[in-house]
JSON list of C-alpha atoms in Angstrom, two decimals:
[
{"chain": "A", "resi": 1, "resn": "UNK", "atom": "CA", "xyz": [-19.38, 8.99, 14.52]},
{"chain": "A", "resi": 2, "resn": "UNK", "atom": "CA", "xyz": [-19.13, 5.55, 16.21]},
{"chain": "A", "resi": 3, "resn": "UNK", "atom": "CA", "xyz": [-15.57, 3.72, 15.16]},
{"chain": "A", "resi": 4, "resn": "UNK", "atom": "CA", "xyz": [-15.23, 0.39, 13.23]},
{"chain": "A", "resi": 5, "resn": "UNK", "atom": "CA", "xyz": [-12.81, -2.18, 14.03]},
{"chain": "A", "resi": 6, "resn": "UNK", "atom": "CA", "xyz": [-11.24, -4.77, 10.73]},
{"chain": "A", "resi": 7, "resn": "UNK", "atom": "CA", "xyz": [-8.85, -7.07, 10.47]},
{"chain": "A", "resi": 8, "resn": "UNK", "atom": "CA", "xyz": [-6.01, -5.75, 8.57]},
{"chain": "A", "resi": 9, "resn": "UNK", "atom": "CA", "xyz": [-5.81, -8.46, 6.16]},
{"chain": "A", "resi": 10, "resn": "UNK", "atom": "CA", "xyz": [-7.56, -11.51, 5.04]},
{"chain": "A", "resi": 11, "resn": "UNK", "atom": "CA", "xyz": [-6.98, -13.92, 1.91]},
{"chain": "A", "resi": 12, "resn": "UNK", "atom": "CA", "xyz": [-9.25, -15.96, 0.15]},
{"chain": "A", "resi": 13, "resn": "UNK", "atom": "CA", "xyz": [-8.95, -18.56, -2.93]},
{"chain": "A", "resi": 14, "resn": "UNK", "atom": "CA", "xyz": [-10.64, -16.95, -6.17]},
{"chain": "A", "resi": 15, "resn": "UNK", "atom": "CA", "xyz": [-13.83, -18.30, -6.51]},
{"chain": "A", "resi": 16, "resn": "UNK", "atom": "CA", "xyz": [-14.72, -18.92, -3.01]},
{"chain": "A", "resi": 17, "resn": "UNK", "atom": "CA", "xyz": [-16.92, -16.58, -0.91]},
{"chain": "A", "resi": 18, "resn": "UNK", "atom": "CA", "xyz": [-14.61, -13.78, 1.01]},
{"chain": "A", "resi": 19, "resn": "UNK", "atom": "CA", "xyz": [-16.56, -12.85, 4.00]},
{"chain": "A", "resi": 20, "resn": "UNK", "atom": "CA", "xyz": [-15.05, -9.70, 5.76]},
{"chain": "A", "resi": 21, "resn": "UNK", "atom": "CA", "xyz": [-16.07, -8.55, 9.29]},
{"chain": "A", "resi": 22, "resn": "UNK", "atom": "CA", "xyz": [-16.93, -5.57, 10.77]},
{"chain": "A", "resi": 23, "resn": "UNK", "atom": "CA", "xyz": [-17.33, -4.52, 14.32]},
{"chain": "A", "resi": 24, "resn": "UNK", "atom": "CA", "xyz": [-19.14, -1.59, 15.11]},
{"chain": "A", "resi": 25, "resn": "UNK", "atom": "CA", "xyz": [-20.24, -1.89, 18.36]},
{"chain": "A", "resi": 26, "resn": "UNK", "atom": "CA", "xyz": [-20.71, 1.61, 19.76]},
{"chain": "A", "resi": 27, "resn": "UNK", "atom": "CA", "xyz": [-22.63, 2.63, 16.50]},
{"chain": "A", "resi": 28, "resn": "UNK", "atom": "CA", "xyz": [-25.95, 4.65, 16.97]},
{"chain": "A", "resi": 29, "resn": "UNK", "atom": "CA", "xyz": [-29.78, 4.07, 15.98]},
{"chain": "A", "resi": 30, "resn": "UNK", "atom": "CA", "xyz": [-29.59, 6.57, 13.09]},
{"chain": "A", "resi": 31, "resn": "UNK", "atom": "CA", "xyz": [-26.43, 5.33, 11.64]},
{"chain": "A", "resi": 32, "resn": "UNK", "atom": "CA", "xyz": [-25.62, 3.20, 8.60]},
{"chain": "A", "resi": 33, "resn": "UNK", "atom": "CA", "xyz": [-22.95, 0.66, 7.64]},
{"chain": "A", "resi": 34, "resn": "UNK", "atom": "CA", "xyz": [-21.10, 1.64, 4.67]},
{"chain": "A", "resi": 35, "resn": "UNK", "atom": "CA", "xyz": [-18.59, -0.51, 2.76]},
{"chain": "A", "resi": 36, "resn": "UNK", "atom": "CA", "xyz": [-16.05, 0.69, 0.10]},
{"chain": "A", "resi": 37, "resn": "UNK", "atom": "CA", "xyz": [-13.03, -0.72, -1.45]},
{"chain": "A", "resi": 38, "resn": "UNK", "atom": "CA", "xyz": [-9.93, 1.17, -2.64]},
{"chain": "A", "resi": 39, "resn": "UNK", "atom": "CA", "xyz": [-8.21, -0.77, -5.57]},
{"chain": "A", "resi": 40, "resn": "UNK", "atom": "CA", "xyz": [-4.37, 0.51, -5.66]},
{"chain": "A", "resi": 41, "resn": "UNK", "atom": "CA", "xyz": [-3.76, 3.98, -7.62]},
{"chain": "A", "resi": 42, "resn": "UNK", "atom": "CA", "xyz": [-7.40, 4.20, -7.27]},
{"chain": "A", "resi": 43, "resn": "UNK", "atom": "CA", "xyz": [-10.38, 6.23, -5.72]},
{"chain": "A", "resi": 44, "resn": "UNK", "atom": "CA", "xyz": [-12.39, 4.13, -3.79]},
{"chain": "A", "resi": 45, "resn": "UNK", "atom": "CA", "xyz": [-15.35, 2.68, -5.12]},
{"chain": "A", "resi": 46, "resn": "UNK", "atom": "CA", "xyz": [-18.93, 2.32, -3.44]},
{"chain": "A", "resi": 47, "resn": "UNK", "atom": "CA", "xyz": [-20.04, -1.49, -2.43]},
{"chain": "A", "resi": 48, "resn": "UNK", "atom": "CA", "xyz": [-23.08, -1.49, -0.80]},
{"chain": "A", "resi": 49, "resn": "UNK", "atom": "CA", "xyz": [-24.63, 0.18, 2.50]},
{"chain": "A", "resi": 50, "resn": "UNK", "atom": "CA", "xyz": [-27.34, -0.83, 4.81]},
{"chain": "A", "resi": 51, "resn": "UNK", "atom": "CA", "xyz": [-28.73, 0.58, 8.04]},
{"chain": "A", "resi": 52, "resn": "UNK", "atom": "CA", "xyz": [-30.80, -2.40, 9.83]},
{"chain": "A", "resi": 53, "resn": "UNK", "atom": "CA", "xyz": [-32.11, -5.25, 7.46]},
{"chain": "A", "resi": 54, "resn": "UNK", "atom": "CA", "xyz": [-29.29, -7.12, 4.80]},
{"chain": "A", "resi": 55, "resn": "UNK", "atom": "CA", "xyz": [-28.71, -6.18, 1.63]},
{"chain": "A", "resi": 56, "resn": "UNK", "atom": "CA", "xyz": [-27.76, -7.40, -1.12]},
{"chain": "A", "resi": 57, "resn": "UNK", "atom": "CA", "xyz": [-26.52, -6.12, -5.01]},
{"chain": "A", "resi": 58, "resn": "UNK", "atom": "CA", "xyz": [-24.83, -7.10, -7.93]},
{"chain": "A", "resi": 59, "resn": "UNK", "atom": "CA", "xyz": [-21.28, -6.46, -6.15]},
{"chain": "A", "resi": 60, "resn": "UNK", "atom": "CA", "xyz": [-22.01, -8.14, -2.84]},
{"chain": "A", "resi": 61, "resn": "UNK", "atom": "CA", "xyz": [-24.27, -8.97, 0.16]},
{"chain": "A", "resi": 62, "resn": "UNK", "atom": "CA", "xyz": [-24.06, -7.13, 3.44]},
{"chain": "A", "resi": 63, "resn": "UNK", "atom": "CA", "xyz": [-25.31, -9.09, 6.55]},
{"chain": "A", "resi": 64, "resn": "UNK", "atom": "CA", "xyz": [-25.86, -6.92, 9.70]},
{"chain": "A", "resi": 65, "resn": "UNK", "atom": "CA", "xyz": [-26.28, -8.86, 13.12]},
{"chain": "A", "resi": 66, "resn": "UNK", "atom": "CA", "xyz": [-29.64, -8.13, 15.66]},
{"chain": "A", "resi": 67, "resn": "UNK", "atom": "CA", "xyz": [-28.15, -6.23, 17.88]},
{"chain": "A", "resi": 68, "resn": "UNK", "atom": "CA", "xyz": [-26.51, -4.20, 14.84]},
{"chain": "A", "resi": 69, "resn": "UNK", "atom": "CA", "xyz": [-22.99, -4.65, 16.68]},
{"chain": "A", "resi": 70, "resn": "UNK", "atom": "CA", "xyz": [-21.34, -6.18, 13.83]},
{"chain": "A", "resi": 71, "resn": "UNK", "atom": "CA", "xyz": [-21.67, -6.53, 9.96]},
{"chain": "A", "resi": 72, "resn": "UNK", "atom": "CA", "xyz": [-20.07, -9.18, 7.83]},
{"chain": "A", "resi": 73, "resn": "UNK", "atom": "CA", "xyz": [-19.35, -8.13, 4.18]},
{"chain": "A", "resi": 74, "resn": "UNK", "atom": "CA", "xyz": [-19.55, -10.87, 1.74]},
{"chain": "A", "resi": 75, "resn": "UNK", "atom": "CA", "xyz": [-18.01, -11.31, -2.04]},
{"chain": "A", "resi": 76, "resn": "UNK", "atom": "CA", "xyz": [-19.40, -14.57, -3.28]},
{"chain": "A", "resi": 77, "resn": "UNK", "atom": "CA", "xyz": [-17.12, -15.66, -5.74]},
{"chain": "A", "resi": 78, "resn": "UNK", "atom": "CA", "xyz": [-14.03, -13.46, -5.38]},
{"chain": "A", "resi": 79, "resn": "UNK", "atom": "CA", "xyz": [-12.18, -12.65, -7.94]},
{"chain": "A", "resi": 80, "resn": "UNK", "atom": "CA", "xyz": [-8.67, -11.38, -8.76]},
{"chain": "A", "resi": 81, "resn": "UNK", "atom": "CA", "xyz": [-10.06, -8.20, -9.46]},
{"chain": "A", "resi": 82, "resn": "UNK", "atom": "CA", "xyz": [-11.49, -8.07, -6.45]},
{"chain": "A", "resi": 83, "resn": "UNK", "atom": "CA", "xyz": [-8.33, -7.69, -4.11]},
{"chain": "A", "resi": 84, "resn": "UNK", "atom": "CA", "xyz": [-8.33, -4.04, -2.79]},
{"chain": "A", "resi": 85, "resn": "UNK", "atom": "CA", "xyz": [-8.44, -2.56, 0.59]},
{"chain": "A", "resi": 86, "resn": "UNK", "atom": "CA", "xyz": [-12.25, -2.67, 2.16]},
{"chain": "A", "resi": 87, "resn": "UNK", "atom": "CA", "xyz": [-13.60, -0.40, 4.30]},
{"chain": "A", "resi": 88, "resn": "UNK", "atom": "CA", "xyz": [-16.20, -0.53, 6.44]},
{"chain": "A", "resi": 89, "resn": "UNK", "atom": "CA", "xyz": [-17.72, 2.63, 7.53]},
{"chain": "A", "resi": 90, "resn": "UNK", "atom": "CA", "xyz": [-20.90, 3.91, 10.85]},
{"chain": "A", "resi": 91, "resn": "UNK", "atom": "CA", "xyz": [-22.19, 6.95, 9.83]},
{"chain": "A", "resi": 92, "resn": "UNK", "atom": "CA", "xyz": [-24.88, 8.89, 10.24]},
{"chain": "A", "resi": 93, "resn": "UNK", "atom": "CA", "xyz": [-26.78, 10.22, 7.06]},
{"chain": "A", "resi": 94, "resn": "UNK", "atom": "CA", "xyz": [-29.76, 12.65, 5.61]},
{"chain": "A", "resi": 95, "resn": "UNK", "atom": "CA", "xyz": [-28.18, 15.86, 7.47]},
{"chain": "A", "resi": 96, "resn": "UNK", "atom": "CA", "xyz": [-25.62, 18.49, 6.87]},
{"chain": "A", "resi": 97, "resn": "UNK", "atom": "CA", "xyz": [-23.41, 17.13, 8.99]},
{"chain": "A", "resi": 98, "resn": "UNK", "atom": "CA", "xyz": [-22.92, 14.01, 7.02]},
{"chain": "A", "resi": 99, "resn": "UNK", "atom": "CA", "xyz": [-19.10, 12.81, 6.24]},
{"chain": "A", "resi": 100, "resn": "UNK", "atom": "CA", "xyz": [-17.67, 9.41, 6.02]},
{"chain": "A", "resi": 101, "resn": "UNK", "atom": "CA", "xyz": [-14.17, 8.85, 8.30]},
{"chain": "A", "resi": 102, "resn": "UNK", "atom": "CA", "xyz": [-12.09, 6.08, 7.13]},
{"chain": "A", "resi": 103, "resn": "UNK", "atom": "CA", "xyz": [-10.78, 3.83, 8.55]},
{"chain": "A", "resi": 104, "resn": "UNK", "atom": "CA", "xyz": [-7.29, 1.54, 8.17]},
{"chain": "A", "resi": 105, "resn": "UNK", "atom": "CA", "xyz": [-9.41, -1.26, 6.49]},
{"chain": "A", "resi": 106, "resn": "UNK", "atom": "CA", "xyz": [-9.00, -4.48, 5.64]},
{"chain": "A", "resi": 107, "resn": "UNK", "atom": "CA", "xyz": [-6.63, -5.70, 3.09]},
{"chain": "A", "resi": 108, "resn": "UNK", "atom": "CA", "xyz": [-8.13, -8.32, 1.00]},
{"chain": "A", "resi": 109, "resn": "UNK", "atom": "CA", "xyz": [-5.96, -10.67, -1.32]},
{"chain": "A", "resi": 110, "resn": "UNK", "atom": "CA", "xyz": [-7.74, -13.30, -3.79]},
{"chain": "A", "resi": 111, "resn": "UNK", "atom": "CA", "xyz": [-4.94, -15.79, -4.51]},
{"chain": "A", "resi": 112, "resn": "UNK", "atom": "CA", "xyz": [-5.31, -17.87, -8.02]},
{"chain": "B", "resi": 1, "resn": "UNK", "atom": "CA", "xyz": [-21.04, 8.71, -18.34]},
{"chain": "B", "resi": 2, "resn": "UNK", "atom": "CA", "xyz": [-18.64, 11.36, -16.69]},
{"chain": "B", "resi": 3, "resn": "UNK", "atom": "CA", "xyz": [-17.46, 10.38, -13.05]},
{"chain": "B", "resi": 4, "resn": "UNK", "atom": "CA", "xyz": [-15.73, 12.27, -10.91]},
{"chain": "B", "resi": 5, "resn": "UNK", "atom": "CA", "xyz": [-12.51, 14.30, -12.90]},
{"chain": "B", "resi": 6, "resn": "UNK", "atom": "CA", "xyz": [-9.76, 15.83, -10.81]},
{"chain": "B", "resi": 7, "resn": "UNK", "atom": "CA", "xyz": [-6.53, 17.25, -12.44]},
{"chain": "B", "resi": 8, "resn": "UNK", "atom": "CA", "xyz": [-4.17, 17.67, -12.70]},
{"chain": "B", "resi": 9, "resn": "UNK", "atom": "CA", "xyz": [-3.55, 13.92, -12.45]},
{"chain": "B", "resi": 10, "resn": "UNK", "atom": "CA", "xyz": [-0.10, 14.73, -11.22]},
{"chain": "B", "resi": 11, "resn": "UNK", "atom": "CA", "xyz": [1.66, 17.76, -9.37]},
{"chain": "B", "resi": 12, "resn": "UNK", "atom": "CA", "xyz": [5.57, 18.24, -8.64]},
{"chain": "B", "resi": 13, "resn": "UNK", "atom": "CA", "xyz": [5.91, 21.66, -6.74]},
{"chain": "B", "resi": 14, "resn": "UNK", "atom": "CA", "xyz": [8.79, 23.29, -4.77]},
{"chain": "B", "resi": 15, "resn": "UNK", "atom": "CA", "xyz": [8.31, 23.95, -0.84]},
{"chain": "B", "resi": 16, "resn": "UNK", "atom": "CA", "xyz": [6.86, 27.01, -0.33]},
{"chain": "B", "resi": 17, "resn": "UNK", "atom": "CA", "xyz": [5.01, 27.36, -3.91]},
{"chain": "B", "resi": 18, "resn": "UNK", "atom": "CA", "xyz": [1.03, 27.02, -3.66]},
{"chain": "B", "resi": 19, "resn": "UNK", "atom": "CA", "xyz": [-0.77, 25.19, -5.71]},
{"chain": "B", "resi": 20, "resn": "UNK", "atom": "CA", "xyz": [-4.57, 24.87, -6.56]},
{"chain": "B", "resi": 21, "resn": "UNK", "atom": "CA", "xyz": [-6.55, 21.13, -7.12]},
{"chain": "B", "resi": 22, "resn": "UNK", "atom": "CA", "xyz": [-9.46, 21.07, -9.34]},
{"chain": "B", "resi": 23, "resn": "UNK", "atom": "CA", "xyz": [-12.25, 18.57, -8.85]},
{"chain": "B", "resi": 24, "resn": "UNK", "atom": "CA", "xyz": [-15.35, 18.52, -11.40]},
{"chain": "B", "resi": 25, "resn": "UNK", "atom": "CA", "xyz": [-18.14, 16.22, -9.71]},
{"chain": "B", "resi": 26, "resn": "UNK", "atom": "CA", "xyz": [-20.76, 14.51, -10.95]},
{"chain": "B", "resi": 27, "resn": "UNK", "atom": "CA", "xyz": [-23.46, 16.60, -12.57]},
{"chain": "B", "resi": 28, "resn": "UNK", "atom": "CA", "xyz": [-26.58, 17.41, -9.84]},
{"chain": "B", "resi": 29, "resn": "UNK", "atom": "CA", "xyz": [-24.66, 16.19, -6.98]},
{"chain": "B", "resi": 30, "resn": "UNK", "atom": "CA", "xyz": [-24.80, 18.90, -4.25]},
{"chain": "B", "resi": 31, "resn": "UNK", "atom": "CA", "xyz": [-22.23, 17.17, -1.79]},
{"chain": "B", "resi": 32, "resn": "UNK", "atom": "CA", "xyz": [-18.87, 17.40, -2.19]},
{"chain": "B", "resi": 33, "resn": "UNK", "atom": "CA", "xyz": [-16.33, 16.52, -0.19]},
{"chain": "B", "resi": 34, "resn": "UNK", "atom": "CA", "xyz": [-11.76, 16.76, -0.14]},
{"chain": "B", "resi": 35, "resn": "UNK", "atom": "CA", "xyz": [-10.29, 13.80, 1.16]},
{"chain": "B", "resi": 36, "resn": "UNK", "atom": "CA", "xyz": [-6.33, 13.01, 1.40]},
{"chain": "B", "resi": 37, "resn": "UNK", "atom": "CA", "xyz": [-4.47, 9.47, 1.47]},
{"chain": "B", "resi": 38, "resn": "UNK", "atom": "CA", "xyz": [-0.75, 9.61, 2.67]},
{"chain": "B", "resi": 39, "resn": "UNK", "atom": "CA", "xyz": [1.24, 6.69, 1.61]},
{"chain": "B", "resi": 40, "resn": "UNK", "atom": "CA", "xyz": [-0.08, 3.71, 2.98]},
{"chain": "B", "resi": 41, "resn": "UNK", "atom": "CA", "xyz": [-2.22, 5.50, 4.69]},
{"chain": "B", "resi": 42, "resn": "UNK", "atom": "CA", "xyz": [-6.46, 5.32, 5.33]},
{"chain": "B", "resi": 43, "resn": "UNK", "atom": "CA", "xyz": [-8.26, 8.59, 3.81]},
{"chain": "B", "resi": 44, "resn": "UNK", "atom": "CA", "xyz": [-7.82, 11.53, 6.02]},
{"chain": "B", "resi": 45, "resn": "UNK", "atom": "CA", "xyz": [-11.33, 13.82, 5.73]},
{"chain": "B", "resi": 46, "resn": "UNK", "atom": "CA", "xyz": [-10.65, 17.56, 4.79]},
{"chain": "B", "resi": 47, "resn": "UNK", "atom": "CA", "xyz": [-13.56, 19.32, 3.86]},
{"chain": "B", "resi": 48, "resn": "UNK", "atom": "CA", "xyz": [-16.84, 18.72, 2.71]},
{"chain": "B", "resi": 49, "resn": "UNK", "atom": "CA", "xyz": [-19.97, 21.46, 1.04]},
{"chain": "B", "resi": 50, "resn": "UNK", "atom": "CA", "xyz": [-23.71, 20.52, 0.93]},
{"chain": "B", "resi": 51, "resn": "UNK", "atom": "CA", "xyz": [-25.51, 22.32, -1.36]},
{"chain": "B", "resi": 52, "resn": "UNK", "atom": "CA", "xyz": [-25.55, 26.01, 0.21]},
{"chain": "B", "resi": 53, "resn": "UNK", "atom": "CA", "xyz": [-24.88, 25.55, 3.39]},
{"chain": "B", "resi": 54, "resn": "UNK", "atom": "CA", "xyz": [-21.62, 26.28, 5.09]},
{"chain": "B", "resi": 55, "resn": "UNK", "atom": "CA", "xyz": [-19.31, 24.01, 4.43]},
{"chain": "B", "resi": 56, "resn": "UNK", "atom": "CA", "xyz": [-18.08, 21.81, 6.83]},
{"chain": "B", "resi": 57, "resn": "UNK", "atom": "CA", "xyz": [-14.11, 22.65, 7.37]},
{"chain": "B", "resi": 58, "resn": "UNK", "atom": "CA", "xyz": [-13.28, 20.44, 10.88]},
{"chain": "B", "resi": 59, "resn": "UNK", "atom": "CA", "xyz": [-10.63, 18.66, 8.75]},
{"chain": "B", "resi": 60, "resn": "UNK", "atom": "CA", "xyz": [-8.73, 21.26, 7.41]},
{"chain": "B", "resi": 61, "resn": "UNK", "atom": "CA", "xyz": [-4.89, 20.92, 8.86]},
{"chain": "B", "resi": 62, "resn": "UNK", "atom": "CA", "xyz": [-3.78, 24.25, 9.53]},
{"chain": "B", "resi": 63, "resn": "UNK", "atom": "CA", "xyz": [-4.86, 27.85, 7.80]},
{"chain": "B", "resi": 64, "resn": "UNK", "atom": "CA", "xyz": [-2.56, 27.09, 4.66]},
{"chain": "B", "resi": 65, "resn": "UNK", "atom": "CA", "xyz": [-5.27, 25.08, 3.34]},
{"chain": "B", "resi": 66, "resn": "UNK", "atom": "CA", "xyz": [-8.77, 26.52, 2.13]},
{"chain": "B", "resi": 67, "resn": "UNK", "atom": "CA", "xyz": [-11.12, 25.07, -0.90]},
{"chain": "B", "resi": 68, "resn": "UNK", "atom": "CA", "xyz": [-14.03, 26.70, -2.11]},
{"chain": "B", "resi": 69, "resn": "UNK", "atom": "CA", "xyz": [-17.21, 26.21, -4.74]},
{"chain": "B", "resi": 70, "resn": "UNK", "atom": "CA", "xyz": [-18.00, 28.07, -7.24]},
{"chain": "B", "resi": 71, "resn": "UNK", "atom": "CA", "xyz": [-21.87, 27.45, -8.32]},
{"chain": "B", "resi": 72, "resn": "UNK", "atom": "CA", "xyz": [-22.66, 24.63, -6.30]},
{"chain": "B", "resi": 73, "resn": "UNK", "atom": "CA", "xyz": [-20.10, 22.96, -8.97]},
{"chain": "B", "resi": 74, "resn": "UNK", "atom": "CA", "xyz": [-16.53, 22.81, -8.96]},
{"chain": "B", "resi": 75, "resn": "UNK", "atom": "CA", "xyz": [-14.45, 23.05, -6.33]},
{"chain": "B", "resi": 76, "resn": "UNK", "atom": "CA", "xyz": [-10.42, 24.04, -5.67]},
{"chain": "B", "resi": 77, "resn": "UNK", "atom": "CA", "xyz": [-8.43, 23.15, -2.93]},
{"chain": "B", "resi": 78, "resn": "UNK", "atom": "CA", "xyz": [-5.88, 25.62, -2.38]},
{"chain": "B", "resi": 79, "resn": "UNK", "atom": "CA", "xyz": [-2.71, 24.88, -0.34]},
{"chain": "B", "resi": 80, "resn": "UNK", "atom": "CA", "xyz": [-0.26, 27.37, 0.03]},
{"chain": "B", "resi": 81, "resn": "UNK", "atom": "CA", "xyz": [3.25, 27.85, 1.07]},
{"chain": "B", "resi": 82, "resn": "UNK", "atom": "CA", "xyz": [3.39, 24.06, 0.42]},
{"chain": "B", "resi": 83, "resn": "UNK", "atom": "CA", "xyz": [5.61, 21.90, 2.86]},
{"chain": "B", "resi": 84, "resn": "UNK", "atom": "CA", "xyz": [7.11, 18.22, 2.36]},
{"chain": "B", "resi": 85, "resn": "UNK", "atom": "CA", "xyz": [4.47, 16.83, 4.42]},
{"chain": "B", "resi": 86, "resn": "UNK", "atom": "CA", "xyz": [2.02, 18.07, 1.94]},
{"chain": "B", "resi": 87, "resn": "UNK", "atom": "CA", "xyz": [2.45, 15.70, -0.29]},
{"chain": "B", "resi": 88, "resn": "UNK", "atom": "CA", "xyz": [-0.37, 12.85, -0.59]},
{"chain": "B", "resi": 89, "resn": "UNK", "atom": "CA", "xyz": [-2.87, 12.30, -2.98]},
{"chain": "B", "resi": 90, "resn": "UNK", "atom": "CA", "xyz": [-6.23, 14.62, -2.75]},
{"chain": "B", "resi": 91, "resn": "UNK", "atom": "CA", "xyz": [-9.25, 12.44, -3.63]},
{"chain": "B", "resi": 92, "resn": "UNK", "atom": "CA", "xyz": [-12.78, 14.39, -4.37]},
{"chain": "B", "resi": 93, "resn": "UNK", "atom": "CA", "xyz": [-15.84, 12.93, -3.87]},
{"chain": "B", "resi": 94, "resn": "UNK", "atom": "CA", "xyz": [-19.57, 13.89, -5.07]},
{"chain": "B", "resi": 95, "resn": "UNK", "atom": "CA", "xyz": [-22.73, 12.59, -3.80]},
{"chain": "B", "resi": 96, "resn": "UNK", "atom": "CA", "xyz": [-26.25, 13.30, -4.84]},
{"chain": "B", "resi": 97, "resn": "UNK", "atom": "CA", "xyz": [-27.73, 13.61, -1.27]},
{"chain": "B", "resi": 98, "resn": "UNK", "atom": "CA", "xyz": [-26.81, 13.36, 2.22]},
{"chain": "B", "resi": 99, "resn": "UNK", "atom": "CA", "xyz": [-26.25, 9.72, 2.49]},
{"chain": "B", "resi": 100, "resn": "UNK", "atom": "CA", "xyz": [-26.70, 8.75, -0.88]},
{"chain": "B", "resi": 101, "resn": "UNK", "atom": "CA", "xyz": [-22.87, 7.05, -2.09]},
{"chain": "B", "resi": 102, "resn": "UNK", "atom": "CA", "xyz": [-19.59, 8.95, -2.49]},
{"chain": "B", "resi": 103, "resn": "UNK", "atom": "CA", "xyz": [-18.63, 8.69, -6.08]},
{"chain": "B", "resi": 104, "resn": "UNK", "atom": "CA", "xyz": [-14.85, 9.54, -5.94]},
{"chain": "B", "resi": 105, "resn": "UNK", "atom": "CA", "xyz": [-12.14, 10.54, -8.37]},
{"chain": "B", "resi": 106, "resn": "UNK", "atom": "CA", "xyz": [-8.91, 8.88, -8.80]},
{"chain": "B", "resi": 107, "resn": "UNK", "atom": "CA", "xyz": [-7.29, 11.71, -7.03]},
{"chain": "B", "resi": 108, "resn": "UNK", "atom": "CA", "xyz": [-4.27, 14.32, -7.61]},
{"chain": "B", "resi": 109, "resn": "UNK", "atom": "CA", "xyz": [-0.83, 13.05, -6.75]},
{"chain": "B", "resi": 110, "resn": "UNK", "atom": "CA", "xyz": [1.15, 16.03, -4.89]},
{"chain": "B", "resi": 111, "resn": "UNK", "atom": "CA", "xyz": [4.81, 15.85, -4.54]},
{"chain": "B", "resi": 112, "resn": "UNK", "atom": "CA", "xyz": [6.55, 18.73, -2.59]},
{"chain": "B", "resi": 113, "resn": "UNK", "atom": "CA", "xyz": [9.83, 18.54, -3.27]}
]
């Protein structure tokens, strides 16, 4: 599975956009971009995937560049509930083979 | 509706006792997959079953550990002879196909004392 690289923390003002990047450049044809977020004492929690085209849900939009090198996850109007660790995620999907490795992540704060 | 359920919640053990994890996953969800999370730590894979295929066991640490399902359902992760280093919290996940989203649990604390 190709490796992600994150910044290991970021802070944004609640109720501003939080835009978190992902690079992924050694990721494959047949692979997706996953995003999760671990809120402390907590399993993490599924945000939104995408393999070529952006996405977007009721949690969050996921932008994927051309060349599908690099992703940027974004929270619209972050929240304080919204501070976790986010992970961003390459793998492949559809076979038995399928697992997701984590990463270190990125540690988001939303200040007041 | 039901998530992902693990328990115990919690787990104190002495070194060298074994000790068994329970996850129940998601109804109709044949993945399922062990994960653990060291302090401050990102989620280390363990093992993962797909329906009724072998499972997949690359991230097993050493022979002490071993997890099986039992009707495509539940699973148990099994450590034994447990050592300090043990101690992390084991997340399960469930996910209704191959790259359909992991649903996880909140995870078993261990603590080998």
């Amino acid at each position: 599975d190709a490796k992600t690289t994150q910044p290991t923390s970021m802070d944004c003002a609640e109720g501003r956009a939080a835009n978190l990047p992902c690079n992924h450049s050694t990721i494959s044809g047949n692979e997706y971009v996953y995003w999760y977020r671990q809120i402390h004492s907590q399993g993490p929690q599924y945000i939104i995937h995408g393999l070529k085209n952006n996405e977007t849900n009721e949690m969050a939009s996921l932008i994927i560049t051309e060349d599908r090198k690099s992703s940027t996850l974004i929270l619209p109007h972050a929240t304080l509930r919204d501070t976790a660790v986010y992970y961003c995620i390459v793998s492949r999907g559809g076979d038995s083979s399928y697992k997701l490795i984590f990463g270190s992540g990125t540690r988001l704060l939303v200040r007041p | 509706g039901a998530g992902v359920s693990q328990s115990p919640s919690n787990k104190v053990t002495e070194k060298g006792k074994d000790v068994e994890l329970r996850c129940d996953p998601i109804s109709g969800h044949t993945a399922l997959y062990w994960y653990r999370q060291s302090l401050g730590q990102g989620l280390e894979f363990l093992i993962y079953f797909q329906g009724n295929s072998a499972p997949d066991k690359s991230g097993l640490p050493s022979d002490r550990f071993s997890a099986e399902r039992t009707g495509g359902s539940v699973s148990t992760l099994t450590i034994q002879r447990t050592q300090q280093e043990d101690s992390a919290v084991y997340l399960c996940a469930s996910s209704a196909l191959g790259n359909s989203p992991l649903h996880f649990g909140n995870g078993t604390r261990l603590t080998v004392t």
